[in-house]
mmCIF file of C-alpha atoms and ligand atoms in Angstrom:
data_model
loop_
_atom_site.group_PDB
_atom_site.id
_atom_site.type_symbol
_atom_site.label_atom_id
_atom_site.label_comp_id
_atom_site.label_asym_id
_atom_site.label_seq_id
_atom_site.Cartn_x
_atom_site.Cartn_y
_atom_site.Cartn_z
ATOM 1 C CA MET A 1 7.312 215.626 68.848
ATOM 2 C CA ARG A 2 3.836 214.963 67.522
ATOM 3 C CA CYS A 3 2.785 211.316 67.253
ATOM 4 C CA PRO A 4 2.201 210.401 63.589
ATOM 5 C CA VAL A 5 -0.521 207.937 64.598
ATOM 6 C CA CYS A 6 -2.712 209.734 67.135
ATOM 7 C CA GLY A 7 -1.402 213.299 67.215
ATOM 8 C CA PHE A 8 -0.430 213.215 70.890
ATOM 9 C CA GLU A 9 2.474 215.505 71.842
ATOM 10 C CA ASP A 10 5.173 213.508 73.568
ATOM 11 C CA GLY A 11 8.846 213.783 74.367
ATOM 12 C CA GLY A 12 9.977 210.172 74.534
ATOM 13 C CA ARG A 13 10.836 207.644 71.901
ATOM 14 C CA TYR A 14 7.387 206.093 71.964
ATOM 15 C CA CYS A 15 4.041 207.851 72.148
ATOM 16 C CA SER A 16 2.691 207.369 75.663
ATOM 17 C CA ASN A 17 -0.852 207.680 74.356
ATOM 18 C CA CYS A 18 -0.867 205.064 71.586
ATOM 19 C CA GLY A 19 2.517 203.369 71.814
ATOM 20 C CA ALA A 20 3.598 204.295 68.303
ATOM 21 C CA LEU A 21 7.230 204.979 67.548
ATOM 22 C CA LEU A 22 7.962 208.696 67.454
ATOM 23 C CA THR A 23 11.253 208.676 65.485
ATOM 24 C CA SER A 24 9.622 209.027 62.037
ATOM 25 C CA GLY A 25 9.341 205.322 61.240
ATOM 26 C CA ALA A 26 13.124 204.671 61.315
ATOM 27 C CA GLU A 27 12.440 201.524 63.291
ATOM 28 C CA ALA A 28 9.287 200.115 61.702
ATOM 29 C CA ALA A 29 8.793 196.446 62.514
ATOM 30 C CA PRO A 30 10.151 194.149 59.800
ATOM 31 C CA VAL A 31 7.415 192.701 57.615
ATOM 32 C CA ALA A 32 8.659 189.146 57.928
ATOM 33 C CA GLY A 33 10.760 187.231 60.399
ATOM 34 C CA SER A 34 10.317 185.565 63.731
ATOM 35 C CA TRP A 35 9.354 187.508 66.827
ATOM 36 C CA LEU A 36 12.285 185.763 68.527
ATOM 37 C CA GLU A 37 14.712 188.020 66.661
ATOM 38 C CA ARG A 38 14.287 190.839 69.177
ATOM 39 C CA CYS A 39 13.474 190.608 72.866
ATOM 40 C CA PRO A 40 10.237 192.601 73.436
ATOM 41 C CA VAL A 41 11.379 193.600 76.943
ATOM 42 C CA CYS A 42 14.866 195.097 76.440
ATOM 43 C CA ARG A 43 14.560 195.489 72.654
ATOM 44 C CA THR A 44 18.212 194.594 72.112
ATOM 45 C CA LYS A 45 19.090 190.889 72.033
ATOM 46 C CA PRO A 46 17.374 187.997 70.239
ATOM 47 C CA LEU A 47 15.621 185.384 72.379
ATOM 48 C CA GLU A 48 17.149 181.945 72.853
ATOM 49 C CA GLU A 49 15.396 178.634 73.115
ATOM 50 C CA THR A 50 16.153 177.043 76.468
ATOM 51 C CA VAL A 51 14.820 174.196 78.531
ATOM 52 C CA SER A 52 13.633 175.076 81.994
ATOM 53 C CA ARG A 53 13.823 172.351 84.599
ATOM 54 C CA GLY A 54 10.869 171.956 86.876
ATOM 55 C CA PHE A 55 10.672 170.656 90.420
ATOM 56 C CA LEU A 56 13.616 168.274 91.110
ATOM 57 C CA GLY A 57 14.326 168.302 87.390
ATOM 58 C CA LEU A 58 11.426 165.916 86.852
ATOM 59 C CA THR A 59 9.659 168.061 84.300
ATOM 60 C CA SER A 60 11.277 170.112 81.631
ATOM 61 C CA ARG A 61 9.763 172.716 79.437
ATOM 62 C CA GLN A 62 10.981 174.596 76.417
ATOM 63 C CA VAL A 63 10.968 178.346 77.004
ATOM 64 C CA TYR A 64 12.448 181.411 75.316
ATOM 65 C CA THR A 65 14.802 183.571 77.309
ATOM 66 C CA CYS A 66 16.726 186.752 76.661
ATOM 67 C CA PRO A 67 20.468 186.506 77.376
ATOM 68 C CA GLY A 68 20.517 190.277 77.940
ATOM 69 C CA CYS A 69 17.657 191.005 80.350
ATOM 70 C CA GLU A 70 16.670 187.469 81.401
ATOM 71 C CA ALA A 71 13.055 187.905 80.281
ATOM 72 C CA THR A 72 11.349 184.538 79.872
ATOM 73 C CA PHE A 73 8.532 183.617 77.507
ATOM 74 C CA THR A 74 6.591 180.392 78.045
ATOM 75 C CA PRO A 75 4.694 178.778 75.140
ATOM 76 C CA GLU A 76 0.991 178.516 75.978
ATOM 77 C CA GLY A 77 -0.118 176.677 72.850
ATOM 78 C CA GLY A 78 -1.558 177.891 69.572
ATOM 79 C CA GLU A 79 1.435 180.117 68.769
ATOM 80 C CA THR A 80 0.904 182.168 71.930
ATOM 81 C CA PHE A 81 3.534 182.972 74.514
ATOM 82 C CA ARG A 82 3.347 184.270 78.057
ATOM 83 C CA LEU A 83 5.849 186.762 79.416
ATOM 84 C CA SER A 84 6.432 184.699 82.539
ATOM 85 C CA LYS A 85 9.530 186.290 84.048
ATOM 86 C CA ALA A 86 11.554 189.496 84.003
ATOM 87 C CA ALA A 87 14.624 190.242 86.096
ATOM 88 C CA ASP A 88 13.708 193.917 86.333
ATOM 89 C CA GLN A 89 10.119 194.158 87.589
ATOM 90 C CA SER A 90 10.128 197.926 87.083
ATOM 91 C CA ASN A 91 10.597 197.542 83.336
ATOM 92 C CA PRO A 92 7.628 199.275 81.621
ATOM 93 C CA ILE A 93 7.067 196.306 79.270
ATOM 94 C CA TRP A 94 6.863 193.952 82.256
ATOM 95 C CA LYS A 95 4.543 196.359 84.046
ATOM 96 C CA THR A 96 2.222 196.497 81.030
ATOM 97 C CA TYR A 97 2.469 192.927 79.741
ATOM 98 C CA GLY A 98 3.807 190.844 82.636
ATOM 99 C CA ASN A 99 2.098 187.407 82.663
ATOM 100 C CA GLN A 100 0.070 188.233 79.565
ATOM 101 C CA THR A 101 -0.274 185.607 76.839
ATOM 102 C CA LEU A 102 0.046 187.126 73.384
ATOM 103 C CA THR A 103 0.758 185.939 69.850
ATOM 104 C CA GLY A 104 4.264 186.086 68.372
ATOM 105 C CA ASP A 105 3.015 188.835 66.062
ATOM 106 C CA GLU A 106 1.925 190.966 69.006
ATOM 107 C CA TRP A 107 5.263 190.429 70.796
ATOM 108 C CA ARG A 108 7.086 191.458 67.643
ATOM 109 C CA ARG A 109 5.055 194.650 67.418
ATOM 110 C CA ILE A 110 5.795 195.376 71.078
ATOM 111 C CA ALA A 111 9.527 194.782 70.423
ATOM 112 C CA TYR A 112 9.378 197.568 67.845
ATOM 113 C CA GLY A 113 7.414 200.020 69.963
ATOM 114 C CA GLY A 114 3.876 198.930 69.177
ATOM 115 C CA ALA A 115 1.190 197.502 71.450
ATOM 116 C CA SER A 116 -0.792 194.284 71.893
ATOM 117 C CA ASP A 117 -4.154 194.011 70.108
ATOM 118 C CA ALA A 118 -6.146 194.572 73.300
ATOM 119 C CA ARG A 119 -3.999 197.489 74.484
ATOM 120 C CA GLN A 120 -3.988 199.081 71.043
ATOM 121 C CA ARG A 121 -7.786 198.845 70.951
ATOM 122 C CA ALA A 122 -8.052 200.417 74.418
ATOM 123 C CA LEU A 123 -5.614 203.196 73.465
ATOM 124 C CA ASP A 124 -7.451 203.853 70.191
ATOM 125 C CA ILE A 125 -10.838 204.019 71.930
ATOM 126 C CA GLU A 126 -9.441 206.327 74.619
ATOM 127 C CA TYR A 127 -7.949 208.570 71.953
ATOM 128 C CA ALA A 128 -11.178 208.581 69.892
ATOM 129 C CA LEU A 129 -13.277 209.442 72.964
ATOM 130 C CA GLY A 130 -10.964 212.380 73.655
ATOM 131 C CA GLU A 131 -11.497 213.613 70.108
ATOM 132 C CA ILE A 132 -15.282 213.171 70.426
ATOM 133 C CA GLN A 133 -15.258 215.181 73.670
ATOM 134 C CA LYS A 134 -13.359 217.955 71.905
ATOM 135 C CA GLY A 135 -16.204 218.230 69.415
ATOM 136 C CA PHE A 136 -15.341 215.808 66.609
ATOM 137 C CA VAL A 137 -18.565 213.870 67.052
ATOM 138 C CA PRO A 138 -19.211 211.081 64.509
ATOM 139 C CA GLU A 139 -22.659 210.445 63.046
ATOM 140 C CA LEU A 140 -24.510 207.245 63.831
ATOM 141 C CA GLN A 141 -27.358 205.687 61.819
ATOM 142 C CA VAL A 142 -28.699 209.132 60.983
ATOM 143 C CA GLU A 143 -30.350 207.944 57.760
ATOM 144 C CA SER A 144 -33.403 206.802 59.744
ATOM 145 C CA ASN A 145 -35.139 209.827 61.197
ATOM 146 C CA ALA A 146 -37.544 209.745 64.100
ATOM 147 C CA VAL A 147 -37.787 213.469 64.806
ATOM 148 C CA LEU A 148 -38.528 216.545 62.785
ATOM 149 C CA LEU A 149 -35.340 218.604 62.724
ATOM 150 C CA LYS A 150 -35.407 222.348 63.151
ATOM 151 C CA ARG A 151 -33.455 224.784 61.022
ATOM 152 C CA GLY A 152 -29.726 224.423 61.674
ATOM 153 C CA GLU A 153 -30.292 221.170 63.513
ATOM 154 C CA ARG A 154 -28.756 217.885 62.393
ATOM 155 C CA ALA A 155 -29.164 214.354 63.669
ATOM 156 C CA VAL A 156 -26.032 212.894 65.220
ATOM 157 C CA ALA A 157 -27.288 209.501 66.418
ATOM 158 C CA VAL A 158 -30.545 207.614 66.040
ATOM 159 C CA ILE A 159 -30.720 204.740 68.533
ATOM 160 C CA PRO A 160 -33.596 202.256 68.232
ATOM 161 C CA ARG A 161 -35.047 199.978 70.945
ATOM 162 C CA VAL A 162 -34.264 202.236 73.885
ATOM 163 C CA THR A 163 -36.206 201.856 77.125
ATOM 164 C CA LEU A 164 -36.992 204.895 79.257
ATOM 165 C CA LYS A 165 -36.977 204.168 82.969
ATOM 166 C CA GLU A 166 -37.727 206.414 85.915
ATOM 167 C CA PRO A 167 -37.493 205.951 89.651
ATOM 168 C CA ARG A 168 -40.799 205.753 91.446
ATOM 169 C CA SER A 169 -41.358 206.029 95.137
ATOM 170 C CA VAL A 170 -42.882 202.819 96.427
ATOM 171 C CA ARG A 171 -44.552 202.497 99.807
ATOM 172 C CA ARG A 172 -44.478 199.040 101.297
ATOM 173 C CA THR A 173 -46.188 197.810 104.384
ATOM 174 C CA TYR A 174 -44.627 195.059 106.399
ATOM 175 C CA GLY A 175 -46.064 193.033 109.177
ATOM 176 C CA GLY A 176 -49.644 192.556 110.133
ATOM 177 C CA GLY A 177 -49.574 188.809 109.697
ATOM 178 C CA ALA A 178 -49.036 186.152 112.272
ATOM 179 C CA GLY A 179 -45.442 185.081 112.661
ATOM 180 C CA PRO A 180 -44.058 182.003 114.334
ATOM 181 C CA SER A 181 -44.706 181.671 118.023
ATOM 182 C CA ILE A 182 -41.874 181.472 120.488
ATOM 183 C CA ARG A 183 -42.429 179.908 123.839
ATOM 184 C CA ILE A 184 -41.149 182.249 126.547
ATOM 185 C CA ALA A 185 -42.322 180.426 129.618
ATOM 186 C CA LYS A 186 -44.659 177.575 130.342
ATOM 187 C CA GLY A 187 -48.029 178.492 128.894
ATOM 188 C CA VAL A 188 -46.881 181.884 127.605
ATOM 189 C CA TYR A 189 -46.280 182.340 123.967
ATOM 190 C CA PHE A 190 -45.025 185.380 122.200
ATOM 191 C CA ARG A 191 -45.810 186.140 118.604
ATOM 192 C CA THR A 192 -42.791 187.510 116.729
ATOM 193 C CA SER A 193 -44.833 189.732 114.470
ATOM 194 C CA GLY A 194 -48.373 190.766 114.037
ATOM 195 C CA PHE A 195 -48.366 193.446 116.664
ATOM 196 C CA THR A 196 -47.094 196.343 114.615
ATOM 197 C CA SER A 197 -46.824 197.080 110.969
ATOM 198 C CA ARG A 198 -44.217 199.413 109.654
ATOM 199 C CA SER A 199 -44.122 201.252 106.413
ATOM 200 C CA GLU A 200 -41.107 202.370 104.477
ATOM 201 C CA SER A 201 -40.552 204.274 101.290
ATOM 202 C CA HIS A 202 -37.894 203.357 98.751
ATOM 203 C CA GLU A 203 -37.031 204.060 95.160
ATOM 204 C CA GLU A 204 -37.683 201.558 92.423
ATOM 205 C CA VAL A 205 -36.660 202.124 88.828
ATOM 206 C CA ARG A 206 -39.604 201.313 86.572
ATOM 207 C CA GLU A 207 -39.966 200.943 82.834
ATOM 208 C CA ILE A 208 -41.980 203.819 81.432
ATOM 209 C CA ASP A 209 -41.858 203.388 77.670
ATOM 210 C CA SER A 210 -39.739 202.119 74.818
ATOM 211 C CA GLY A 211 -38.859 203.868 71.586
ATOM 212 C CA THR A 212 -36.115 205.659 69.705
ATOM 213 C CA LEU A 213 -33.543 207.979 71.202
ATOM 214 C CA THR A 214 -32.299 210.651 68.826
ATOM 215 C CA LEU A 215 -29.304 212.824 69.588
ATOM 216 C CA THR A 216 -28.980 215.985 67.536
ATOM 217 C CA ASN A 217 -26.478 218.817 67.756
ATOM 218 C CA ARG A 218 -29.024 220.695 69.915
ATOM 219 C CA ARG A 219 -31.034 218.202 71.960
ATOM 220 C CA MET A 220 -31.859 214.625 72.755
ATOM 221 C CA VAL A 221 -35.333 213.411 71.913
ATOM 222 C CA PHE A 222 -36.963 210.202 73.061
ATOM 223 C CA THR A 223 -39.942 209.166 70.940
ATOM 224 C CA GLY A 224 -41.846 206.338 72.553
ATOM 225 C CA ALA A 225 -45.262 204.771 72.080
ATOM 226 C CA LYS A 226 -46.704 206.730 75.002
ATOM 227 C CA ARG A 227 -44.333 209.551 75.620
ATOM 228 C CA THR A 228 -42.053 212.013 73.881
ATOM 229 C CA VAL A 229 -39.228 213.540 75.907
ATOM 230 C CA ASN A 230 -37.442 216.562 74.539
ATOM 231 C CA VAL A 231 -34.222 217.604 76.312
ATOM 232 C CA PRO A 232 -32.199 220.556 75.021
ATOM 233 C CA LEU A 233 -28.530 219.694 75.633
ATOM 234 C CA GLY A 234 -28.036 222.904 77.595
ATOM 235 C CA LYS A 235 -30.679 221.767 80.115
ATOM 236 C CA ILE A 236 -28.716 218.657 81.079
ATOM 237 C CA VAL A 237 -27.250 219.238 84.531
ATOM 238 C CA GLY A 238 -25.886 215.758 85.170
ATOM 239 C CA MET A 239 -25.150 212.499 83.414
ATOM 240 C CA GLU A 240 -24.253 209.112 84.821
ATOM 241 C CA PRO A 241 -22.881 206.500 82.437
ATOM 242 C CA TYR A 242 -23.618 202.777 82.594
ATOM 243 C CA LYS A 243 -22.405 199.964 80.345
ATOM 244 C CA ASP A 244 -25.722 199.890 78.458
ATOM 245 C CA ALA A 245 -27.412 203.090 79.585
ATOM 246 C CA ILE A 246 -27.174 206.779 80.314
ATOM 247 C CA ALA A 247 -28.882 208.480 83.245
ATOM 248 C CA ILE A 248 -29.825 212.107 82.696
ATOM 249 C CA ASN A 249 -30.650 214.799 85.214
ATOM 250 C CA ARG A 250 -32.091 217.894 83.706
ATOM 251 C CA ASP A 251 -32.977 221.368 84.795
ATOM 252 C CA GLY A 252 -36.530 221.664 86.065
ATOM 253 C CA LYS A 253 -37.071 217.942 86.554
ATOM 254 C CA GLN A 254 -36.422 216.171 89.783
ATOM 255 C CA ARG A 255 -36.565 212.600 88.574
ATOM 256 C CA THR A 256 -33.586 211.027 86.877
ATOM 257 C CA GLU A 257 -34.333 209.570 83.440
ATOM 258 C CA TYR A 258 -32.600 206.336 82.525
ATOM 259 C CA TYR A 259 -32.244 205.450 78.873
ATOM 260 C CA THR A 260 -31.283 201.803 78.677
ATOM 261 C CA GLY A 261 -30.337 199.680 75.682
ATOM 262 C CA ILE A 262 -28.322 202.418 73.979
ATOM 263 C CA ASP A 263 -25.613 199.788 73.380
ATOM 264 C CA ASN A 264 -27.904 198.373 70.655
ATOM 265 C CA ALA A 265 -26.121 200.935 68.497
ATOM 266 C CA HIS A 266 -22.468 200.615 67.536
ATOM 267 C CA LEU A 267 -19.859 203.161 66.680
ATOM 268 C CA THR A 268 -17.014 202.503 64.268
ATOM 269 C CA ILE A 269 -13.875 204.363 65.208
ATOM 270 C CA GLY A 270 -10.727 204.650 63.153
ATOM 271 C CA VAL A 271 -7.298 205.587 64.515
ATOM 272 C CA GLY A 272 -4.033 205.220 62.612
ATOM 273 C CA GLY A 273 -5.580 202.995 59.939
ATOM 274 C CA ARG A 274 -7.110 200.643 62.503
ATOM 275 C CA THR A 275 -10.870 200.373 62.910
ATOM 276 C CA HIS A 276 -12.776 199.202 65.963
ATOM 277 C CA VAL A 277 -16.490 198.626 66.414
ATOM 278 C CA VAL A 278 -17.549 199.842 69.842
ATOM 279 C CA PRO A 279 -20.990 199.494 71.446
ATOM 280 C CA LEU A 280 -22.552 202.832 72.339
ATOM 281 C CA SER A 281 -22.039 202.718 76.099
ATOM 282 C CA GLY A 282 -23.013 205.416 78.547
ATOM 283 C CA VAL A 283 -19.426 206.716 78.508
ATOM 284 C CA VAL A 284 -19.431 207.064 74.710
ATOM 285 C CA PHE A 285 -22.846 208.772 74.803
ATOM 286 C CA MET A 286 -21.627 211.174 77.490
ATOM 287 C CA CYS A 287 -18.549 212.066 75.421
ATOM 288 C CA MET A 288 -20.797 212.731 72.418
ATOM 289 C CA VAL A 289 -23.033 215.089 74.415
ATOM 290 C CA GLN A 290 -19.983 216.876 75.838
ATOM 291 C CA GLY A 291 -18.493 217.169 72.359
ATOM 292 C CA LEU A 292 -21.703 218.623 70.946
ATOM 293 C CA LEU A 293 -21.897 221.149 73.803
ATOM 294 C CA ASN A 294 -18.248 222.110 73.279
ATOM 295 C CA ARG A 295 -18.822 222.573 69.583
ATOM 296 C CA GLU A 296 -21.945 224.695 69.971
ATOM 297 C CA GLU A 297 -20.207 227.115 72.341
HETATM 298 ZN ZN1 ZN B 301 0.245 208.289 69.563
HETATM 299 ZN ZN1 ZN B 302 15.767 191.235 76.789
#
């Protein structure tokens, strides 16, 4: 059956992509009531308040346990509870949420087939990225235009304050100076360096320019103070994503171009009535480029 929330095709009772209940809302979580009314692990019995005895019975602590599956929830303050024990360690709820501290509201949602806030956000982002890759690419800050668009071309994202970096080969010379002297024998000293100098080449990523990175349905254009870089999407032969940057390898150019600071821009994604604001990371940018290429085919 098709998930009503994210559209994922799944056979079970709960969508394995977003955690939503697949049996047409027959078991929607009650609007009110305590999360203790249904054990989030076995989803059958209510939880009971018990006192757990500590070492030699010297300390006692109030916990919530399930008489059915023996799951234990420990209060962690501020209306949050940690799933601290489960008899069956192979239980999927334990595997996903074991030792996690969540609010009563989150546990109640989990008890009725939902997910925690963090997991729901991760699932929603994963789902949205899949959609973007398929070609449903959202538009981002396109009202400000830095490039002249050609006929049939539309801006997809305009990202300000991006720094272009490129690797440069740097030659360094070591040695040549006088190092400390080591006494080898009486009256004979040996200088540790100063006899030879060696030279070695290595790559260093240097800032080239800063400006605006525009992604259109056809190309990516960097407009800086000193340089303009125009890359048709079809000429991109490799991309490497970073948390705040995307590295591009393109046809006919040996040097990798790094565009850093793309996470200055944020994307708002909406899945199943929930919205999340996500920084434009290298992974998101890569999915957008892939989506645009898939769409143009
Ligand atoms: Zn789903
Ligand atoms: Zn239980």
